Short mmCIF file of C-alpha atoms and ligand atoms in Angstrom, two decimals:
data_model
loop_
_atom_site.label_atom_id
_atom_site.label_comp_id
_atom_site.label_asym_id
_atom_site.label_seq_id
_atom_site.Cartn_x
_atom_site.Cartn_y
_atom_site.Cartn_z
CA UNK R 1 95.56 64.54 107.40
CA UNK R 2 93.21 67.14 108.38
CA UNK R 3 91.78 69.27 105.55
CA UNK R 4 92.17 72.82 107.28
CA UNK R 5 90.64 74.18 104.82
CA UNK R 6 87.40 72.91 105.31
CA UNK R 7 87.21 73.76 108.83
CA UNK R 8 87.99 77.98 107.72
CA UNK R 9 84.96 79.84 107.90
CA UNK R 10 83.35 80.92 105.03
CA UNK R 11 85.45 83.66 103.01
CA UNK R 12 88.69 83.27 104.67
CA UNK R 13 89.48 80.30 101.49
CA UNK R 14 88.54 82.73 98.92
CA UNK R 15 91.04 85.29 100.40
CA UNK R 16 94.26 86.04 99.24
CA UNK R 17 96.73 87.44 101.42
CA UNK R 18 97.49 90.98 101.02
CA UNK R 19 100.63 91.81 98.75
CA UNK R 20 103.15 94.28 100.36
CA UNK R 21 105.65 96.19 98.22
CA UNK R 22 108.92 93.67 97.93
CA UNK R 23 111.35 94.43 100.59
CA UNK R 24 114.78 95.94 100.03
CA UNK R 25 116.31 93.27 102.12
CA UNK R 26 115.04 90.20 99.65
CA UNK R 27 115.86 92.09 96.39
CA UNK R 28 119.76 92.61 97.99
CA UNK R 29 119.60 89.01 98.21
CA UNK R 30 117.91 87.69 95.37
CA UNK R 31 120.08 90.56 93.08
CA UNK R 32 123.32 90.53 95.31
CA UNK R 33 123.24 94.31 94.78
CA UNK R 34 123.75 96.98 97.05
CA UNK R 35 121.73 100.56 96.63
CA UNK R 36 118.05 99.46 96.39
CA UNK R 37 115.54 102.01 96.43
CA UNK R 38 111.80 101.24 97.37
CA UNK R 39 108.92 103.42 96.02
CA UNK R 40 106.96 100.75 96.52
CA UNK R 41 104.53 101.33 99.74
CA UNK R 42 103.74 105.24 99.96
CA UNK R 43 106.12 105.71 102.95
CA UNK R 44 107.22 109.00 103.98
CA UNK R 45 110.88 109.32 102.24
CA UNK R 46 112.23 111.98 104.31
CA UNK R 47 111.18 109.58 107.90
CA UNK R 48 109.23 110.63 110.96
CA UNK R 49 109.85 114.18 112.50
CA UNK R 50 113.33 114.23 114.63
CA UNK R 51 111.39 114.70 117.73
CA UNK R 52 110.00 111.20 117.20
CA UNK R 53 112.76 109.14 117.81
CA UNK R 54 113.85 111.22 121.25
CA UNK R 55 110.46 110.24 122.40
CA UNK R 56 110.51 106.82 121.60
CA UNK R 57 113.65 106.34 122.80
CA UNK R 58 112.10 108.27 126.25
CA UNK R 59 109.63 104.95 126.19
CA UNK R 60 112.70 102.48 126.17
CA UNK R 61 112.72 102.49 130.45
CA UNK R 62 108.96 101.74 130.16
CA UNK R 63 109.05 98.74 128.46
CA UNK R 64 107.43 96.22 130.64
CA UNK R 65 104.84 98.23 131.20
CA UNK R 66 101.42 97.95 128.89
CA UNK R 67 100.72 101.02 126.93
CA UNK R 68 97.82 103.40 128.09
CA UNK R 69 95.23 101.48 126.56
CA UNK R 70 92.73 104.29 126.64
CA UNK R 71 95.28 106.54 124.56
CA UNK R 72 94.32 109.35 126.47
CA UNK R 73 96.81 111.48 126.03
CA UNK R 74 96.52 111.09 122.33
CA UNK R 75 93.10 111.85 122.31
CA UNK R 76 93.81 114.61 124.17
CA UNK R 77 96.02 116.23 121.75
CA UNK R 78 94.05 115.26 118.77
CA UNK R 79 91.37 117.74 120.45
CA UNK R 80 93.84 120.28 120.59
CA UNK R 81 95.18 119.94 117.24
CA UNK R 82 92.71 118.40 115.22
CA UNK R 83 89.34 119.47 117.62
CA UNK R 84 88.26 115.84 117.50
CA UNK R 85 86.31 114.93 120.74
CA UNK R 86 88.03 112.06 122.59
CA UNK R 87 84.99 109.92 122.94
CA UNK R 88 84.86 109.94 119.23
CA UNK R 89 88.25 108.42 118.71
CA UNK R 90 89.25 104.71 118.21
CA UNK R 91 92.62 104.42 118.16
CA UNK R 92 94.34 101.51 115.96
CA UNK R 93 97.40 99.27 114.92
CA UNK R 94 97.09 101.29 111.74
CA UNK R 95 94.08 102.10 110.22
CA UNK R 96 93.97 98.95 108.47
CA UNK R 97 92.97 97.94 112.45
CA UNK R 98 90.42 100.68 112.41
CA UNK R 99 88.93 99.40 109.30
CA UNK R 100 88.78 96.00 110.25
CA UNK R 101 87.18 96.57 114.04
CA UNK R 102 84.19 98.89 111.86
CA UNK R 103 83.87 96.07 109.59
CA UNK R 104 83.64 93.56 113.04
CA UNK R 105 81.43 95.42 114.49
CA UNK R 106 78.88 95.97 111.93
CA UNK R 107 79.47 93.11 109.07
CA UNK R 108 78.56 89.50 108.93
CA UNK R 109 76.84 86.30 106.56
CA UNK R 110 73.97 88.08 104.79
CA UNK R 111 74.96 91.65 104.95
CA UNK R 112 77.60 93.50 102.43
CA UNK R 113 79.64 96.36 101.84
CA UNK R 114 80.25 97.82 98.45
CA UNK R 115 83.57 99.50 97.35
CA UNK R 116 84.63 100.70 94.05
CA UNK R 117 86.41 99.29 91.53
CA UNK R 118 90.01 99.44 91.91
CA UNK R 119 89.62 100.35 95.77
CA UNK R 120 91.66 99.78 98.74
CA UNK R 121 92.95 96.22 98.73
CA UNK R 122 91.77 96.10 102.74
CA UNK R 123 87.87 96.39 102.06
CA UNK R 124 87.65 93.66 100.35
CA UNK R 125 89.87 91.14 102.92
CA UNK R 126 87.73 92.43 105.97
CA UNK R 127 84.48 91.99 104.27
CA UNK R 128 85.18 88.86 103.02
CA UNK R 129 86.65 87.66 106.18
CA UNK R 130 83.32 88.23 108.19
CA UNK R 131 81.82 86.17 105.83
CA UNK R 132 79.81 89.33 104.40
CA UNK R 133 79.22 89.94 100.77
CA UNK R 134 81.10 92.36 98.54
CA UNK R 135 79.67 94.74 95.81
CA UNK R 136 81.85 96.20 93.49
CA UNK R 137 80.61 99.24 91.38
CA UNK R 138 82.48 100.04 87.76
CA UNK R 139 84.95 103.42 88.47
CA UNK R 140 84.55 106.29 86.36
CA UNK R 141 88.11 107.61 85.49
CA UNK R 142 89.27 105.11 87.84
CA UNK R 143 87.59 106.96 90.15
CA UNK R 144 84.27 106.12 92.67
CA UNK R 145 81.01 106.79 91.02
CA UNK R 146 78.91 107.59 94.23
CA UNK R 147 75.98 107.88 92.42
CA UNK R 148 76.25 104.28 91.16
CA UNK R 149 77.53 103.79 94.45
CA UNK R 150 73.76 104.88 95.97
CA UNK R 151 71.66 103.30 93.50
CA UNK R 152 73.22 99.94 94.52
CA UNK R 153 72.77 99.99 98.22
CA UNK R 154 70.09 97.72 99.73
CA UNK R 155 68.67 96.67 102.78
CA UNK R 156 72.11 94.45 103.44
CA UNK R 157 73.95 96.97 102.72
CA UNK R 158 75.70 98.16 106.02
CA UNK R 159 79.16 99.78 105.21
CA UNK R 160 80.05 101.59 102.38
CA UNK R 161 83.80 101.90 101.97
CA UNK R 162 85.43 105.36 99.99
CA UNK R 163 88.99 105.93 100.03
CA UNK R 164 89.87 109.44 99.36
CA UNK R 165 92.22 110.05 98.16
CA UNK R 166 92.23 106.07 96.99
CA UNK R 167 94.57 104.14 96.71
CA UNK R 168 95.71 103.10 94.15
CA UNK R 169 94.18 105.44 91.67
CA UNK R 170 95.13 108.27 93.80
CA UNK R 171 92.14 109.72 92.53
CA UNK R 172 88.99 111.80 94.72
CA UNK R 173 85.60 112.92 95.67
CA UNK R 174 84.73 116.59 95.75
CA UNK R 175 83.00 118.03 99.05
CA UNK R 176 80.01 118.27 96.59
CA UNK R 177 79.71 114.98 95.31
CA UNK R 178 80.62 113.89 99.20
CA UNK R 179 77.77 115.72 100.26
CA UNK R 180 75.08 115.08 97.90
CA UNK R 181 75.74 111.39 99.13
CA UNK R 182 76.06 111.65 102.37
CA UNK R 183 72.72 113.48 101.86
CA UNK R 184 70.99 110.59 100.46
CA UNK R 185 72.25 107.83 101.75
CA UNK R 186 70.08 106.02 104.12
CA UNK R 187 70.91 106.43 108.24
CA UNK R 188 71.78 102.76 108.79
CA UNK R 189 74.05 102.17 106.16
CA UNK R 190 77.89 103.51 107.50
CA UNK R 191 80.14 105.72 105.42
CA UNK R 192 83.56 104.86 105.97
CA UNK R 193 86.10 107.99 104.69
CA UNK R 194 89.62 106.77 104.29
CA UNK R 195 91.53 110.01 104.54
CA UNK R 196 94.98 107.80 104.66
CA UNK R 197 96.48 110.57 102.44
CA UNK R 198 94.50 113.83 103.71
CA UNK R 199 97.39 115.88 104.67
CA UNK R 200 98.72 115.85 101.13
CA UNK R 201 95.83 117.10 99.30
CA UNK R 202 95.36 120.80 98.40
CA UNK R 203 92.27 120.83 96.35
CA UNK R 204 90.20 123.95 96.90
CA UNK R 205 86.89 121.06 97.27
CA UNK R 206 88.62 118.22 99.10
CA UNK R 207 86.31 117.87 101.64
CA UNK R 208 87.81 117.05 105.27
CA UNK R 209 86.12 114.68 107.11
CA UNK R 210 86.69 115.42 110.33
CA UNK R 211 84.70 118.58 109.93
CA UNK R 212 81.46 116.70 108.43
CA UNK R 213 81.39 113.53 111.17
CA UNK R 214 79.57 116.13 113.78
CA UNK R 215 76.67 116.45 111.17
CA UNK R 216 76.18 112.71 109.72
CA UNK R 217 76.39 110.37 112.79
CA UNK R 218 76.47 107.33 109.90
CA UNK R 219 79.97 108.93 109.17
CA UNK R 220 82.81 107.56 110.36
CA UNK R 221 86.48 108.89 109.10
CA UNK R 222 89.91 107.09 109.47
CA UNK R 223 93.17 108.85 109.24
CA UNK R 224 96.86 107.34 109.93
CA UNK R 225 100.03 108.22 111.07
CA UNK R 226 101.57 105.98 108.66
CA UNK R 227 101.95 108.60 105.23
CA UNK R 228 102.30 112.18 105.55
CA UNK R 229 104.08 111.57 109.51
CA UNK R 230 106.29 108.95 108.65
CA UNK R 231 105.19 106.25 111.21
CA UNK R 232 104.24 103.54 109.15
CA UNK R 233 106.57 100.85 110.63
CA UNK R 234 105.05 102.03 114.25
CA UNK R 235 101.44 100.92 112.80
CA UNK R 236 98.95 103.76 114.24
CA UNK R 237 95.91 105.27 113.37
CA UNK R 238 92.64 106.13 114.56
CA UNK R 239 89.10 106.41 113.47
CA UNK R 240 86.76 109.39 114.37
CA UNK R 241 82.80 108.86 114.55
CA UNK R 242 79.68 109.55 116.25
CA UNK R 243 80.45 108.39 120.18
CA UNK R 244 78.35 105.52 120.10
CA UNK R 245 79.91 103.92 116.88
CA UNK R 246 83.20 104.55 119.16
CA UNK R 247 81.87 102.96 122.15
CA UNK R 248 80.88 99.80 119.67
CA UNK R 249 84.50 99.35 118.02
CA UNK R 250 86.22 99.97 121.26
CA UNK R 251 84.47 96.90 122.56
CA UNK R 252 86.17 94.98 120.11
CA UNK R 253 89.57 96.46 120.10
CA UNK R 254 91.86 94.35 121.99
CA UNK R 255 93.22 96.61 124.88
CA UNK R 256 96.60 97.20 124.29
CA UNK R 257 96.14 97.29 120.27
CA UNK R 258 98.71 100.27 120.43
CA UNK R 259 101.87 100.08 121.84
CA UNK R 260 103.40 102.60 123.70
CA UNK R 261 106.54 103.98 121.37
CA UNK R 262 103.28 104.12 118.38
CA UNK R 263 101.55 106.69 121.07
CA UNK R 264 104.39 108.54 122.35
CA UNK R 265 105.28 108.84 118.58
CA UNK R 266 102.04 109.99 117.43
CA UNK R 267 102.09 112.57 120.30
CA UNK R 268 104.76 114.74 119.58
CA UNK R 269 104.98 113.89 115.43
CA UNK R 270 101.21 116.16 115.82
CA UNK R 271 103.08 119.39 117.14
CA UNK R 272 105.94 119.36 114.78
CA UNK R 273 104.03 120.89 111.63
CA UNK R 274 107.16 122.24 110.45
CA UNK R 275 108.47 118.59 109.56
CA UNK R 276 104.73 118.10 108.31
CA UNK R 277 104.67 121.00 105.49
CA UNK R 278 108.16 119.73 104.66
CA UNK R 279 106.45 116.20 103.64
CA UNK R 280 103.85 118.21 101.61
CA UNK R 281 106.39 120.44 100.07
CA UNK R 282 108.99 117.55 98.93
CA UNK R 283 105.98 115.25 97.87
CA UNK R 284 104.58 118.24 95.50
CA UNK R 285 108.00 118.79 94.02
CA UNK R 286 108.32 115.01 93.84
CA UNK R 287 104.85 114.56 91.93
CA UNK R 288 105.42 117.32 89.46
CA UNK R 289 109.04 115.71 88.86
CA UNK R 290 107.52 112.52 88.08
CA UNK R 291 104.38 114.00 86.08
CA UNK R 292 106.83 116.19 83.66
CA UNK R 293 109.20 112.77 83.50
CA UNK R 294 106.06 110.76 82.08
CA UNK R 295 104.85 113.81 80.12
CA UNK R 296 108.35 113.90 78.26
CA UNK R 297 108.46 110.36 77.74
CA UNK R 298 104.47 110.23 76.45
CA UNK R 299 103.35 107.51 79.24
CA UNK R 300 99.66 108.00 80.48
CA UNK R 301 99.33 108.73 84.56
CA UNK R 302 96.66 108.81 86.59
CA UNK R 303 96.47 112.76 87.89
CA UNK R 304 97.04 111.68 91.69
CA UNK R 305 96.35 113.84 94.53
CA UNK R 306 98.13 111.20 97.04
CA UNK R 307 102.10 110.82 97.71
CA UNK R 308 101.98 108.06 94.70
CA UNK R 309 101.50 108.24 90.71
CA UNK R 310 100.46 105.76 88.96
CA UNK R 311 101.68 105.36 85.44
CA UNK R 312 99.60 103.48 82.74
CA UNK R 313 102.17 101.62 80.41
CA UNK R 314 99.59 100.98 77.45
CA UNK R 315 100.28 96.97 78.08
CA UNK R 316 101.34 94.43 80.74
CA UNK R 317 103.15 96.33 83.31
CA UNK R 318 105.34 93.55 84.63
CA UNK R 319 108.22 93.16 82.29
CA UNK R 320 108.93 96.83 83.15
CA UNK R 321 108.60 96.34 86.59
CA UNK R 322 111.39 93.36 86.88
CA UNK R 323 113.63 95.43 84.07
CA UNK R 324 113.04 98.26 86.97
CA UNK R 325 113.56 95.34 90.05
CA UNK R 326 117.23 94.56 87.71
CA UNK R 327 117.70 98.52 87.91
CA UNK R 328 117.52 98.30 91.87
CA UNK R 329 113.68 100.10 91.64
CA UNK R 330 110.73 98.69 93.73
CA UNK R 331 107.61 99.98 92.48
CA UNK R 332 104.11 98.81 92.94
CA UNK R 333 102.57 96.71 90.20
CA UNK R 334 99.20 96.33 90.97
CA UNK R 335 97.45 93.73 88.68
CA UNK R 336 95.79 92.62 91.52
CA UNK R 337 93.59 95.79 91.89
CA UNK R 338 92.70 94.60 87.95
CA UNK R 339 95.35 97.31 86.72
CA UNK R 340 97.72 94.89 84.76
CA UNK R 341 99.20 97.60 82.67
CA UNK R 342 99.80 99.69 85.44
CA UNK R 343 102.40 100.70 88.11
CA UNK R 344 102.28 102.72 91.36
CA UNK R 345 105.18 104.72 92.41
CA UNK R 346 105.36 106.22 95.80
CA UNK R 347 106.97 109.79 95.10
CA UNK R 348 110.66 109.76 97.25
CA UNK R 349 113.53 112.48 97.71
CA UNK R 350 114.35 113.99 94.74
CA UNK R 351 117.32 111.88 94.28
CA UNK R 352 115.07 108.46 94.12
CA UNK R 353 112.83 110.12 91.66
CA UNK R 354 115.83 110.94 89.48
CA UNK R 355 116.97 107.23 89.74
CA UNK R 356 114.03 106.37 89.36
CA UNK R 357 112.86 108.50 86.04
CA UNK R 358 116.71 107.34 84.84
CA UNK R 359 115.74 103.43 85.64
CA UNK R 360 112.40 103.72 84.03
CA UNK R 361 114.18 104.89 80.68
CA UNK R 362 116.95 102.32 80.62
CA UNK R 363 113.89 99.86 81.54
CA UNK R 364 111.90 101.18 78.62
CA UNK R 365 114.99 101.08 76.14
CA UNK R 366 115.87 97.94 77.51
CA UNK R 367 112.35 96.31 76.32
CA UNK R 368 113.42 97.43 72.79
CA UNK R 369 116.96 96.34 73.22
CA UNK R 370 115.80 93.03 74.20
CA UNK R 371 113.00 93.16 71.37
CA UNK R 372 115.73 93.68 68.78
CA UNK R 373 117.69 91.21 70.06
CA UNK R 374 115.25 88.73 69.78
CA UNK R 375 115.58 88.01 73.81
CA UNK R 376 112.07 88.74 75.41
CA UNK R 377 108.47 87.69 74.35
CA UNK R 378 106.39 90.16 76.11
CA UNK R 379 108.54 92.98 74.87
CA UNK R 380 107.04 92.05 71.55
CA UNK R 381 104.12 92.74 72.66
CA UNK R 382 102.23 96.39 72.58
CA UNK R 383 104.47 99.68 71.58
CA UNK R 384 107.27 97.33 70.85
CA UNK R 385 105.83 95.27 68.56
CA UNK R 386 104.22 97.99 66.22
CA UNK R 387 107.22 99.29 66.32
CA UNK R 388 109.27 96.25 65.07
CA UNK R 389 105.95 95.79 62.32
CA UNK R 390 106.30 99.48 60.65
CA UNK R 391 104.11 101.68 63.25
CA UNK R 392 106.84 103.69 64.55
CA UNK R 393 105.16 107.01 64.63
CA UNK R 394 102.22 105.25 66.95
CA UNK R 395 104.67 103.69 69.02
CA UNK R 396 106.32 106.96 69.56
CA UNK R 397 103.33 108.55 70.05
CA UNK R 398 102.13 106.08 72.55
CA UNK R 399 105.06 105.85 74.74
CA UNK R 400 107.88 104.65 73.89
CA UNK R 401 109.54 107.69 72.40
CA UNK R 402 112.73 108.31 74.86
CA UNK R 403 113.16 104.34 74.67
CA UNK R 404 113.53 104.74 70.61
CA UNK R 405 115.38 107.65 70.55
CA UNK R 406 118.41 106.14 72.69
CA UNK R 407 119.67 105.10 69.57
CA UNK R 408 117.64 102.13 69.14
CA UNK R 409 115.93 101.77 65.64
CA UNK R 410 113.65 99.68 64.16
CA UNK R 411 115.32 96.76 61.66
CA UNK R 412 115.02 97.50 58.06
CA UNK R 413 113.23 94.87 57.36
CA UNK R 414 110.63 92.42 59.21
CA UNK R 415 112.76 89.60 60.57
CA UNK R 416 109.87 87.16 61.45
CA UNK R 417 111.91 85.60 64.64
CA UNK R 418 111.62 89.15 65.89
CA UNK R 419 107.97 88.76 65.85
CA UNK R 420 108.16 86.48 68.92
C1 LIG V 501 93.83 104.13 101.29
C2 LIG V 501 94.55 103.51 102.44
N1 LIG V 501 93.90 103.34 103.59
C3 LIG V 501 94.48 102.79 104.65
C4 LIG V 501 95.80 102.38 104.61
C5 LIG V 501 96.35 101.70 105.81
O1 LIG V 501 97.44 102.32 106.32
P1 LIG V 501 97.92 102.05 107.81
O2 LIG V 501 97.33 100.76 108.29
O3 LIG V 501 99.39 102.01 107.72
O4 LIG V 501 97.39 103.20 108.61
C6 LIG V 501 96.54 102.53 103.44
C7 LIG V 501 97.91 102.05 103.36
O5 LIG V 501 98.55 102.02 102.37
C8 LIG V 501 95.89 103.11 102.32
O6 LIG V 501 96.54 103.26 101.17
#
């Protein structure tokens, strides 16, 4: 038998393939329960504008024709909308496509990109891929240090990635720290912006991409369709950069990389702004929900400017997220980003944030339920078990407080098969 695995080219073995949030389908399954809700992937919760599905449903006669592969009329109303020039545009399957064609284009053996810690799971896979080299630099706050970031770039440096917001720290770079960068940063080395999330974020210095490509020509920004418009299972985004970094990654793009309900989508989900502010609107009441929720029940968060929170649980993050699976809850854990004690959760309706805020508690008092009973190892472990040991106050102090307070006290006295 052939060993396939010698014959991949350097870096695809050492990849692992990307992780998407478990689908509703598999946990009806595996559970045999009905009612699932997913907060596991930052989708829109509300859906694409209404106007969407008329025009896709418009495309249905077209079907065995190819899509405009030039997206022309897209780029045309990104102008209007956005003022992007069209020759600046690459459009993509996503913008994970957009950040794989830049990576194509201008990565390969003996040159390297460098990310930040606890980045965008895609940097890393297209880097790695081209058989290119990866630098990770240490996040501050779990957030990128561009001034690390400079000091580290070298003559094989050719793309450096920032996500911002990221994902998924949901943390971000001011205009000033973006500029002072940009600034500095040497010509040939390429600055990819993810602005995946842009639309939600409010902050008075958020810088916005689009209006700083025109003056750094290294600059290229990527924005999606996917979040704040609701398209994600279309799969379209685009890049915007100086025209000949355009002309380069459209060379690569396969032709038809967009198909034609993602464009007609895109088209009309730009002009209805209405359905746009009402994303923003329900995602801020949804954040603040969720940020008073882990406020009142003392768990640490990551202050998130993105349509996501991400909660810090003190200690490993995955018995709570199968007690939340067992409550009908997908959420994000996201040890693989090195955040084992961590979980993301995309912000939903209101409803889903109430079920979910409700499941998180009867997860939480579950752990000690479980503890008590003598049931679960890891619940021993962390809050729990200084609990069980005599260190109440800390545990209630360091998150646990609602699960205690359902009733649920600690044993008189130290039962050492409790100790696990
Ligand atoms: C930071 C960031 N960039 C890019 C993407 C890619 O999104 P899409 O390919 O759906 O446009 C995501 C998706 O979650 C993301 O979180």
């Amino acid at each position: 038998m052939v060993d396939f695995l010698k014959l991949a080219q350097p870096g695809i073995t050492e990849l692992s393939p990307y992780q998407p949030g478990k689908p509703v389908e598999e946990l009806e399954r595996e559970l045999g329960i009905a009612d699932i809700i997913k907060l596991a992937s930052n989708e829109n919760p509300l859906g694409p504008s209404p106007v969407v599905t008329a025009s896709i449903s418009g495309q249905l006669a077209e079907l065995a024709r190819y899509p405009d592969g030039s997206a022309y009329q897209l780029k045309d109303k990104l102008q209007a909308k956005l003022g992007i020039v069209p020759a600046m545009v690459t459009v993509g399957n996503g913008s994970n496509d957009v950040l794989e064609l830049v990576a194509r284009v201008f990565l390969g053996p003996g040159l390297e990109s460098i990310v930040s810690e606890h980045s965008f799971v895609v940097y890393p896979l297209v880097t790695k891929s081209l058989g290119a080299e990866l630098t990770v630099i240490p996040a501050i706050d779990f957030g990128q240090d561009l001034k690390a970031t400079l000091a580290a770039i070298s003559d094989r440096t050719r793309i450096v990635f920032i996500a911002n917001p990221n994902n998924p720290t949901g943390t971000w770079v001011s205009k000033q720290s973006l500029l002072s960068f940009l600034d500095a940063v040497p010509e040939e080395v390429l600055v990819v912006l993810d602005e995946a999330y842009a639309e939600y974020v409010a902050e008075p210095d958020y810088p916005n991409g689009l209006e700083l490509v025109g003056d750094y020509p290294n600059l290229i920004v990527t924005r999606t369709f996917s979040k704040a418009y609701g398209l994600a299972g279309l799969r379209i985004g685009y890049s915007v950069s100086h025209p000949d970094i355009a002309d380069l990654m459209n060379r690569v793009r396969q032709p038809f990389n967009v198909n034609a309900m993602s464009l007609a989508a895109a088209l009309v989900a730009l002009d209805d702004e209405a359905h746009l502010q009402e994303s923003i609107r329900v995602n801020n009441e949804g954040m603040k929900t969720l940020t008073d929720a882990c406020d009142q029940l003392g768990l640490d968060y990551i202050p998130s400017v993105g349509n996501f929170l991400t909660i810090d649980f003190g200690r490993d993050a995955m018995p709570i997220y199968e007690r939340l699976l067992r409550e009908g809850v997908i959420v994000r854990p996201i040890g693989v980003y090195g955040m084992p004690n961590h979980l993301r959760v995309t912000i939903g309706l209101p409803e889903e944030n109430m079920r979910f805020i409700d499941s998180l508690k009867e997860a939480l008092s579950g752990g000690v339920k479980e503890a008590l009973s003598g049931g679960v190892k890891e619940a021993l472990s962390g809050g729990v078990k200084e609990a069980l040991s005599g260190g109440v106050k800390e545990a209630l102090s360091g998150g646990l407080p609602k699960a205690l307070s359902g009733g649920v006290t600690p044993p008189p006295s130290k039962d050492p098969k409790q100790d696990g």
